[in-house]
N, CA, C and O atoms as a MOPAC input file, in Angstrom:
PM7 MOZYME 1SCF
protein

 N     -0.88700 1   321.85900 1    46.42900 1
 C     -2.23100 1   320.79200 1    46.67400 1
 C     -0.99200 1   319.59500 1    46.82000 1
 O      0.11800 1   319.94100 1    46.41500 1
 N     -1.07700 1   318.77500 1    47.15200 1
 C     -0.41400 1   317.74800 1    47.72000 1
 C     -1.28600 1   316.54100 1    46.56300 1
 O     -2.51600 1   316.57800 1    46.53100 1
 N     -0.97700 1   316.13400 1    46.20500 1
 C     -1.35700 1   314.99600 1    45.31300 1
 C     -0.26100 1   313.25600 1    46.11500 1
 O      0.94300 1   313.04500 1    45.96800 1
 N     -1.20200 1   312.44600 1    46.82100 1
 C     -1.37200 1   311.64100 1    46.77400 1
 C     -1.92400 1   310.42000 1    45.59300 1
 O     -3.05100 1   310.02100 1    45.29700 1
 N     -0.50500 1   310.05500 1    45.09100 1
 C     -0.82800 1   309.37400 1    43.95400 1
 C     -1.02500 1   307.33300 1    44.77200 1
 O     -0.06900 1   306.75200 1    45.28500 1
 N     -2.21400 1   306.81400 1    44.66400 1
 C     -1.86900 1   305.42700 1    44.92600 1
 C     -2.12200 1   303.80300 1    43.60900 1
 O     -3.06100 1   303.20100 1    43.08900 1
 N     -1.02100 1   303.76200 1    43.61800 1
 C     -0.69600 1   302.50600 1    42.65900 1
 C     -0.86500 1   300.87100 1    43.06400 1
 O     -0.28600 1   299.98800 1    43.69700 1
 N     -2.38900 1   301.16100 1    42.02900 1
 C     -2.64600 1   299.58400 1    43.03400 1
 C     -2.81400 1   298.71000 1    41.10900 1
 O     -3.05400 1   298.97100 1    39.93000 1
 N     -2.33000 1   297.17400 1    42.43100 1
 C     -2.64200 1   295.94600 1    40.13000 1
 C     -4.19200 1   295.45800 1    40.66100 1
 O     -4.99400 1   295.64500 1    41.57600 1
 N     -4.02400 1   294.76700 1    39.51800 1
 C     -5.44600 1   294.83200 1    38.41800 1
 C     -6.90600 1   293.44700 1    40.40200 1
 O     -8.03500 1   293.05200 1    40.69200 1
 N     -4.79500 1   293.51900 1    41.09100 1
 C     -5.83400 1   292.31100 1    41.78300 1
 C     -6.29300 1   293.58000 1    43.27300 1
 O     -7.16800 1   293.31000 1    44.09600 1
 N     -5.69100 1   294.54100 1    43.29000 1
 C     -6.35500 1   295.79000 1    44.20900 1
 C     -5.65000 1   295.76200 1    45.09600 1
 O     -5.81100 1   296.51500 1    46.05600 1
 N     -3.92300 1   294.21600 1    44.96800 1
 C     -2.40400 1   295.53400 1    45.80300 1
 C     -2.10300 1   296.70900 1    45.84500 1
 O     -2.36700 1   297.40300 1    44.86300 1
 N     -1.56500 1   297.19300 1    46.80100 1
 C     -1.07200 1   298.27700 1    47.23800 1
 C      0.59000 1   298.36400 1    45.62100 1
 O      1.36100 1   299.14400 1    46.17900 1
 N      1.08100 1   298.10200 1    44.63400 1
 C      2.37900 1   297.90800 1    44.18600 1
 C      3.31900 1   299.71100 1    44.32100 1
 O      4.52700 1   299.82200 1    44.11300 1
 N      2.49000 1   300.78200 1    44.66200 1
 C      3.26400 1   301.89800 1    44.61400 1
 C      2.62700 1   303.07400 1    45.26000 1
 O      1.40000 1   303.13400 1    45.34100 1
 N      3.28700 1   303.88200 1    45.66000 1
 C      2.51800 1   305.21000 1    45.81600 1
 C      3.90800 1   306.88100 1    46.05800 1
 O      5.12900 1   306.98100 1    46.18100 1
 N      2.83700 1   307.75100 1    46.01400 1
 C      3.21600 1   308.61200 1    45.51800 1
 C      3.07800 1   310.48700 1    45.73900 1
 O      2.66500 1   311.17700 1    44.80700 1
 N      3.31100 1   310.83800 1    46.50500 1
 C      3.70200 1   312.00300 1    47.48100 1
 C      4.07400 1   313.36600 1    46.81200 1
 O      5.28200 1   313.58700 1    46.88700 1
 N      3.52100 1   314.11200 1    46.32500 1
 C      4.30600 1   315.43300 1    45.63000 1
 C      3.22500 1   316.45000 1    46.01100 1
 O      2.14100 1   316.12800 1    46.49700 1
 N      3.63900 1   317.79500 1    45.73100 1
 C      3.43800 1   319.60600 1    46.05700 1
 C      3.59100 1   320.02600 1    47.86600 1
 O      4.53300 1   319.64900 1    48.56300 1
 N      2.40800 1   320.88700 1    48.36000 1
 C      2.35700 1   321.30300 1    48.81800 1
 C      1.22500 1   322.25700 1    49.01900 1
 O      0.94800 1   322.84900 1    47.97600 1
 N      0.64900 1   322.51300 1    49.81900 1
 C     -0.91100 1   322.43300 1    50.64300 1
 C     -0.54500 1   323.91500 1    50.52100 1
 O     -1.31400 1   324.78300 1    50.10700 1
 N      0.58700 1   324.08700 1    50.88700 1
 C      0.67700 1   326.00300 1    50.99400 1
 C     -0.15900 1   326.63400 1    51.38400 1
 O     -0.41600 1   327.78100 1    51.01700 1
 N     -1.13000 1   325.55400 1    52.76200 1
 C     -1.54700 1   326.53800 1    54.09400 1
 C     -1.44700 1   327.39200 1    55.00600 1
 O     -2.06900 1   328.36300 1    55.43800 1
 N      0.23800 1   326.34500 1    55.37900 1
 C      0.98300 1   327.42400 1    56.82200 1
 C      2.15400 1   327.42000 1    55.36600 1
 O      2.25300 1   327.03100 1    54.20200 1
 N      3.09300 1   328.37200 1    56.76500 1
 C      4.36200 1   328.01900 1    55.57800 1
 C      5.18600 1   327.30200 1    56.51500 1
 O      4.92600 1   327.34400 1    57.71700 1
 N      6.44200 1   326.45700 1    55.93100 1
 C      6.98000 1   325.77200 1    56.25400 1
 C      7.31900 1   325.71500 1    57.45700 1
 O      7.70500 1   326.51400 1    58.31100 1
 N      7.03700 1   324.24600 1    57.36200 1
 C      7.58800 1   323.98600 1    58.88800 1
 C      6.14900 1   323.97000 1    60.08200 1
 O      6.23100 1   323.51000 1    61.22000 1
 N      4.89900 1   324.58400 1    59.47700 1
 C      3.79100 1   325.31900 1    60.17400 1
 C      2.84100 1   324.24400 1    59.81800 1
 O      2.43700 1   323.60700 1    60.79000 1
 N      2.29200 1   323.81100 1    58.42500 1
 C      1.62500 1   323.55100 1    57.70200 1
 C      0.75200 1   321.93200 1    58.62300 1
 O      0.96800 1   320.82200 1    58.13600 1
 N      0.36000 1   321.98800 1    59.17000 1
 C     -0.30700 1   321.19500 1    59.58000 1
 C     -1.11100 1   319.76600 1    58.22100 1
 O     -1.06900 1   318.53600 1    58.24300 1
 N     -1.40500 1   320.22500 1    57.76000 1
 C     -1.84200 1   319.00700 1    56.53400 1
 C     -0.53300 1   318.34300 1    55.29400 1
 O     -0.76100 1   317.68300 1    54.28000 1
 N      0.63700 1   318.74300 1    55.76200 1
 C      1.22800 1   318.56600 1    54.93300 1
 C      2.28100 1   317.64600 1    56.16500 1
 O      2.89200 1   316.69800 1    55.67200 1
 N      2.45200 1   317.84400 1    57.37300 1
 C      3.41300 1   317.03500 1    57.86800 1
 C      2.03000 1   316.02300 1    58.57500 1
 O      2.09700 1   314.79400 1    58.55600 1
 N      1.20500 1   316.53700 1    58.98600 1
 C     -0.19100 1   314.81100 1    58.70700 1
 C      0.92900 1   314.05700 1    56.78900 1
 O      2.03000 1   313.52800 1    56.94200 1
 N      0.53500 1   314.15700 1    55.86000 1
 C      1.16400 1   314.05200 1    54.97700 1
 C      2.30700 1   312.60600 1    54.81800 1
 O      2.32900 1   311.48400 1    54.31200 1
 N      3.01400 1   313.36200 1    55.47800 1
 C      4.66000 1   313.04000 1    55.55600 1
 C      4.75200 1   312.12900 1    56.74800 1
 O      5.33300 1   311.05300 1    56.88600 1
 N      4.07200 1   312.80000 1    57.51800 1
 C      4.35800 1   311.32200 1    58.50800 1
 C      3.68700 1   310.13100 1    58.48200 1
 O      4.08100 1   309.12400 1    59.06900 1
 N      2.24100 1   310.23300 1    57.53400 1
 C      0.81800 1   309.38400 1    57.55500 1
 C      3.04200 1   307.79600 1    56.02000 1
 O      3.62000 1   306.71000 1    56.06500 1
 N      3.00500 1   309.20400 1    55.13200 1
 C      3.57200 1   308.52000 1    54.00700 1
 C      5.45700 1   307.74800 1    54.43900 1
 O      6.09600 1   306.94600 1    53.75900 1
 N      5.80700 1   308.33000 1    55.62700 1
 C      7.46500 1   308.72600 1    55.72100 1
 C      7.64200 1   307.42600 1    56.67300 1
 O      8.52600 1   306.64500 1    56.32300 1
 N      6.75800 1   307.04500 1    58.06100 1
 C      5.72400 1   305.90600 1    58.09600 1
 C      5.37800 1   305.03400 1    57.52900 1
 O      6.00600 1   304.00800 1    57.79300 1
 N      4.50100 1   304.92500 1    56.70900 1
 C      4.75500 1   303.67500 1    55.45600 1
 C      6.00100 1   302.95900 1    55.10200 1
 O      6.34900 1   301.77900 1    55.15500 1
 N      6.52100 1   303.99200 1    54.74900 1
 C      7.94600 1   303.82800 1    54.11500 1
 C      8.84900 1   302.95100 1    55.62200 1
 O      8.96900 1   301.78700 1    56.00400 1
 N      9.17500 1   303.89700 1    55.94700 1
 C      9.73700 1   303.00200 1    57.15500 1
 C      9.46300 1   301.91300 1    57.54700 1
 O     10.39600 1   301.15200 1    57.80000 1
 N      7.82000 1   301.38200 1    57.76900 1
 C      7.91300 1   300.29500 1    58.29500 1
 C      8.07200 1   298.65700 1    56.75900 1
 O      8.30400 1   297.45600 1    56.62400 1
 N      7.65900 1   300.15700 1    55.88200 1
 C      7.79200 1   298.49500 1    55.33500 1
 C      9.45500 1   298.65600 1    54.69300 1
 O      9.03600 1   298.47900 1    53.54900 1
 N     10.52500 1   298.78800 1    54.54100 1
 C     11.87500 1   298.72500 1    55.37100 1
 C     12.34600 1   298.60000 1    56.46700 1
 O     13.57000 1   298.47600 1    56.41500 1
 N     11.77400 1   298.56300 1    57.84100 1
 C     12.32500 1   298.31300 1    58.84500 1
 C     11.35700 1   296.62800 1    59.68300 1
 O     11.74300 1   295.63600 1    60.30200 1
 N     10.14000 1   297.10500 1    59.24800 1
 C      9.21600 1   295.70200 1    59.56400 1
 C      9.33300 1   294.82800 1    59.35700 1
 O      9.79400 1   293.86200 1    59.96500 1
 N      8.58600 1   295.10600 1    57.62800 1
 C      8.64400 1   294.16800 1    57.29000 1
 C      9.85400 1   293.36200 1    56.40800 1
 O      9.70800 1   292.27300 1    55.85300 1
 N     11.54800 1   294.50000 1    56.43600 1
 C     12.40200 1   294.15000 1    55.48900 1
 C     11.81400 1   293.37900 1    54.27400 1
 O     11.84100 1   292.21400 1    53.87800 1
 N     11.12200 1   294.86900 1    53.75000 1
 C     11.52900 1   294.82300 1    51.74100 1
 C     12.09600 1   295.82000 1    51.77700 1
 O     12.16400 1   296.83100 1    52.47500 1
 N     12.75100 1   295.16900 1    50.41100 1
 C     13.70700 1   296.65900 1    49.74400 1
 C     12.85300 1   297.10000 1    48.85500 1
 O     12.68100 1   296.52300 1    47.78200 1
 N     12.01800 1   298.52600 1    49.31900 1
 C     11.27100 1   299.09200 1    48.35700 1
 C     12.51200 1   299.88600 1    47.89400 1
 O     13.66100 1   299.88100 1    48.33600 1
 N     11.82800 1   300.71500 1    46.65600 1
 C     12.60800 1   301.77000 1    45.97800 1
 C     11.73900 1   302.74500 1    46.25000 1
 O     10.52000 1   302.85200 1    46.11000 1
 N     13.31900 1   304.04500 1    47.02800 1
 C     12.39300 1   304.63000 1    47.23000 1
 C     12.69600 1   306.35800 1    46.64500 1
 O     13.90900 1   306.51800 1    46.50600 1
 N     12.09300 1   307.30400 1    46.37900 1
 C     12.78600 1   308.64800 1    45.29900 1
 C     12.27900 1   309.97300 1    46.52100 1
 O     11.09900 1   309.96800 1    46.86900 1
 N     12.98400 1   310.77100 1    46.95600 1
 C     12.76800 1   311.58100 1    48.36400 1
 C     13.24100 1   313.39900 1    47.39900 1
 O     14.23300 1   313.41100 1    46.67000 1
 N     12.80400 1   314.06600 1    47.49300 1
 C     12.62100 1   315.37400 1    47.37300 1
 C     12.39400 1   315.81800 1    48.07900 1
 O     12.23700 1   315.44200 1    49.24100 1
 N     12.27000 1   317.03800 1    47.49200 1
 C     11.60300 1   318.42800 1    47.82900 1
 C     10.10400 1   318.62800 1    46.86600 1
 O      9.86800 1   318.90700 1    45.69100 1
 N      8.90200 1   318.17600 1    48.64000 1
 C      7.74800 1   318.21300 1    48.72900 1
 C      7.62400 1   316.88400 1    47.96200 1
 O      6.64800 1   316.66500 1    47.24500 1
 N      8.59800 1   316.02500 1    48.11900 1
 C      8.52300 1   314.43400 1    47.36400 1
 C      8.31900 1   313.32800 1    48.24000 1
 O      8.62800 1   313.52200 1    49.41500 1
 N      7.87800 1   312.23800 1    47.93200 1
 C      8.35600 1   311.20500 1    48.44400 1
 C      7.66900 1   309.49400 1    47.94000 1
 O      6.99100 1   308.69600 1    48.58600 1
 N      8.08800 1   309.44900 1    46.85000 1
 C      7.71100 1   307.81000 1    46.26100 1
 C      8.04500 1   306.87900 1    46.37900 1
 O      9.24500 1   306.69600 1    46.17500 1
 N      7.18500 1   305.71900 1    46.78000 1
 C      7.68900 1   303.77400 1    47.12400 1
 C      7.38000 1   303.53800 1    46.16800 1
 O      6.50700 1   304.14600 1    45.54900 1
 N      8.15100 1   302.36700 1    45.68300 1
 C      7.81700 1   301.33600 1    44.67700 1
 C      7.54700 1   300.16700 1    45.63800 1
 O      8.08800 1   300.50800 1    46.68900 1
 N      6.84800 1   298.67500 1    45.84700 1
 C      7.72800 1   297.75900 1    46.10900 1
 C      8.38400 1   296.84200 1    44.83100 1
 O      8.25100 1   297.23000 1    43.67000 1
 N      9.09400 1   295.60300 1    45.16200 1
 C      9.13900 1   294.88500 1    44.39200 1
 C      8.82800 1   294.37200 1    43.79200 1
 O      7.60600 1   294.43300 1    43.92400 1
 N      9.16400 1   293.45700 1    42.67700 1
 C      8.24800 1   292.69800 1    41.50500 1
 C      7.79400 1   291.55500 1    42.29400 1
 O      6.92300 1   291.12100 1    41.54000 1
 N      7.80000 1   290.76500 1    43.32200 1
 C      7.14900 1   289.60800 1    43.35900 1
 C      8.28500 1   290.19700 1    44.89000 1
 O      9.30500 1   290.86800 1    45.05100 1
 N      7.12000 1   289.29300 1    45.88100 1
 C      7.21300 1   289.43800 1    47.27100 1
 C      6.49100 1   287.95100 1    48.15700 1
 O      5.33100 1   287.60800 1    47.93200 1
 N      7.11600 1   287.43000 1    48.84800 1
 C      6.53600 1   286.42300 1    49.55400 1
 C      5.11200 1   286.25500 1    49.71000 1
 O      4.64200 1   287.35600 1    49.42400 1
 N      4.21200 1   285.50200 1    49.99800 1
 C      3.30000 1   286.03900 1    50.83700 1
 C      2.89100 1   287.04200 1    51.96400 1
 O      2.33400 1   288.13700 1    52.04200 1
 N      3.44000 1   286.12700 1    52.78500 1
 C      4.15500 1   287.02600 1    54.40400 1
 C      4.18500 1   288.15500 1    53.81500 1
 O      3.34900 1   288.95800 1    53.40100 1
 N      5.38400 1   288.07000 1    53.85100 1
 C      5.62600 1   289.42400 1    52.94900 1
 C      4.43900 1   290.89600 1    52.53700 1
 O      4.17600 1   292.08900 1    52.68600 1
 N      4.09200 1   289.63400 1    51.95000 1
 C      2.76900 1   291.07400 1    51.05900 1
 C      1.52200 1   290.61900 1    51.85700 1
 O      0.63400 1   290.11600 1    51.16900 1
 N      1.32800 1   290.69700 1    53.03200 1
 C      0.10300 1   290.70500 1    53.46100 1
 C      0.49000 1   291.44600 1    54.78100 1
 O     -0.38500 1   291.73700 1    55.59600 1
 N      2.07600 1   291.81500 1    55.03000 1
 C      1.99500 1   292.50800 1    55.44700 1
 C      2.45400 1   293.78300 1    55.45000 1
 O      2.41300 1   294.63100 1    56.34200 1
 N      3.12800 1   293.84500 1    53.78100 1
 C      2.85100 1   295.41200 1    52.74400 1
 C      1.52900 1   296.01200 1    52.82100 1
 O      1.21600 1   297.20200 1    52.81300 1
 N      1.00500 1   295.24800 1    52.87800 1
 C     -0.70800 1   295.73700 1    52.16400 1
 C     -1.32500 1   296.03100 1    53.61900 1
 O     -2.54400 1   296.19500 1    53.58600 1
 N     -0.81600 1   296.11600 1    54.70700 1
 C     -2.09500 1   296.49100 1    55.77400 1
 C     -1.11600 1   297.28600 1    56.11500 1
 O     -1.63600 1   298.05200 1    56.92700 1
 N      0.68300 1   297.76100 1    55.91800 1
 C      1.03000 1   298.57900 1    56.54000 1
 C      0.37400 1   299.73200 1    54.83300 1
 O      0.67100 1   300.92600 1    54.81300 1
 N      0.04600 1   299.48500 1    54.36200 1
 C      0.04100 1   300.26500 1    53.23000 1
 C     -1.19300 1   300.78100 1    53.14300 1
 O     -1.35000 1   302.00200 1    53.10900 1
 N     -2.45500 1   299.72600 1    53.08500 1
 C     -3.58600 1   300.40000 1    53.50600 1
 C     -4.23200 1   300.87700 1    54.77500 1
 O     -5.37100 1   301.13800 1    55.16200 1
 N     -3.14100 1   300.87700 1    55.20500 1
 C     -3.80900 1   301.86800 1    56.72000 1
 C     -2.99300 1   303.58200 1    56.31200 1
 O     -3.60400 1   304.64700 1    56.39300 1
 N     -1.90100 1   303.47600 1    55.99400 1
 C     -1.40700 1   304.79300 1    54.86900 1
 C     -2.56200 1   304.97800 1    54.04800 1
 O     -2.72200 1   306.17500 1    53.80900 1
 N     -2.97600 1   304.62700 1    53.79800 1
 C     -4.19100 1   305.26800 1    52.58400 1
 C     -5.65200 1   305.88900 1    53.50000 1
 O     -6.09200 1   307.03800 1    53.44900 1
 N     -6.21600 1   304.68300 1    54.34300 1
 C     -6.74800 1   304.85100 1    55.48800 1
 C     -7.05500 1   306.64600 1    56.00700 1
 O     -7.92600 1   307.47300 1    55.73600 1
 N     -5.77900 1   306.63800 1    56.89500 1
 C     -5.01600 1   307.63900 1    57.24000 1
 C     -4.27100 1   308.72500 1    56.22300 1
 O     -3.24400 1   309.35400 1    56.47600 1
 N     -4.94400 1   308.76800 1    55.19000 1
 C     -4.28100 1   310.26300 1    53.77000 1
 C     -5.27700 1   310.21900 1    53.26700 1
 O     -5.32000 1   311.16900 1    52.48600 1
 N     -6.40900 1   309.51100 1    53.21800 1
 C     -8.20700 1   309.93100 1    53.40100 1
 C     -8.80800 1   310.15800 1    54.21500 1
 O     -9.98500 1   309.80800 1    54.12300 1
 N     -8.52700 1   310.60500 1    55.00700 1
 C     -9.36500 1   310.99300 1    55.97200 1
 C     -8.86500 1   312.81000 1    56.05000 1
 O     -9.54900 1   313.83100 1    55.98900 1
 N     -7.61500 1   312.62700 1    56.18400 1
 C     -6.57800 1   313.89300 1    56.24000 1
 C     -7.05100 1   313.97300 1    54.77700 1
 O     -8.11600 1   314.49900 1    55.10200 1
 N     -7.15800 1   313.88500 1    53.32700 1
 C     -8.00400 1   314.14100 1    52.56100 1
 C     -9.26100 1   314.59600 1    52.94300 1
 O     -9.74300 1   315.23500 1    52.00800 1
 N    -10.07800 1   314.54500 1    53.99700 1
 C    -11.98000 1   314.97900 1    54.27900 1
 C    -11.83500 1   315.95700 1    54.90400 1
 O    -12.40400 1   317.01100 1    54.61600 1
 N    -11.00200 1   315.80400 1    55.94100 1
 C    -10.75200 1   317.41300 1    56.52500 1
 C     -9.88100 1   318.65500 1    56.10800 1
 O    -10.03100 1   319.79000 1    56.56200 1
 N     -8.81500 1   318.21600 1    55.04400 1
 C     -8.48400 1   319.64800 1    54.39800 1
 C     -8.34100 1   318.98100 1    52.50800 1
 O     -7.47500 1   318.50100 1    51.77700 1
 N     -9.86900 1   319.37600 1    52.44200 1
 C    -10.27300 1   319.00500 1    50.30200 1
 C     -8.87900 1   320.52900 1    49.52900 1
 O     -8.47700 1   320.57700 1    48.36600 1
 N     -8.57900 1   321.30800 1    50.44400 1
 C     -8.58100 1   322.29300 1    49.47400 1
 C     -7.03300 1   321.81400 1    49.15100 1
 O     -6.60900 1   321.83300 1    47.99600 1
 N     -6.08900 1   321.31300 1    50.45100 1
 C     -4.91800 1   321.15200 1    50.65400 1
 C     -4.29800 1   319.97700 1    49.82800 1
 O     -3.23300 1   319.87000 1    49.22100 1
 N     -5.40200 1   319.09800 1    50.03800 1
 C     -4.85400 1   317.26600 1    50.03900 1
 C     -5.43600 1   316.22600 1    49.33500 1
 O     -6.39500 1   315.90500 1    50.03800 1
 N     -5.42000 1   315.53500 1    48.39000 1
 C     -5.97800 1   314.92600 1    47.62000 1
 C     -5.57200 1   313.58500 1    47.38600 1
 O     -4.34600 1   313.53600 1    47.28600 1
 N     -6.24600 1   312.22300 1    47.23100 1
 C     -5.30600 1   311.30400 1    47.38900 1
 C     -6.68500 1   310.50300 1    45.72500 1
 O     -7.90000 1   310.42800 1    45.54100 1
 N     -5.06600 1   310.01600 1    44.77900 1
 C     -6.03200 1   309.39600 1    44.22700 1
 C     -5.65700 1   307.72000 1    43.68200 1
 O     -4.51700 1   307.69800 1    44.14500 1
 N     -5.75900 1   306.85700 1    43.28000 1
 C     -5.57800 1   305.32600 1    42.85500 1
 C     -5.96800 1   305.39100 1    41.81800 1
 O     -7.06200 1   305.79300 1    41.42400 1
 N     -4.87600 1   304.89200 1    41.11600 1
 C     -4.87700 1   304.06200 1    39.95400 1
 C     -4.85200 1   302.62000 1    39.82800 1
 O     -4.68000 1   301.78300 1    40.71300 1
 N     -5.01400 1   302.49300 1    38.81900 1
 C     -5.14500 1   300.65600 1    38.09700 1
 C     -3.50100 1   300.21500 1    37.53900 1
 O     -3.66400 1   299.95700 1    36.34700 1
 N     -2.35300 1   300.06600 1    37.80200 1
 C     -1.54800 1   299.50100 1    37.00300 1
 C     -0.83400 1   299.71300 1    37.00000 1
 O     -0.03400 1   299.17700 1    36.23200 1

């Protein structure tokens, strides 16, 4: 199963996410659930880095993509970052609804 953990600050802002695991629905390279999660999380990370120009901390590996925002952002960058990340979460929740046996989204505060 792919688990995407979304960490929110107490005020509701997304400050980090971590996608890890494999869905096991199909062979590597043919798994639609894995491809959807990968596309959404990678697009969000790229959007933060290249569009919003935030120096996020990334961790990548086999079946893993983790992204953490810096401790403080100016208000305009923070607003843009939240738009990118909230859109990612909406997409991930839709994927999890379509493939509940393969993908889950967990939101935590902290």
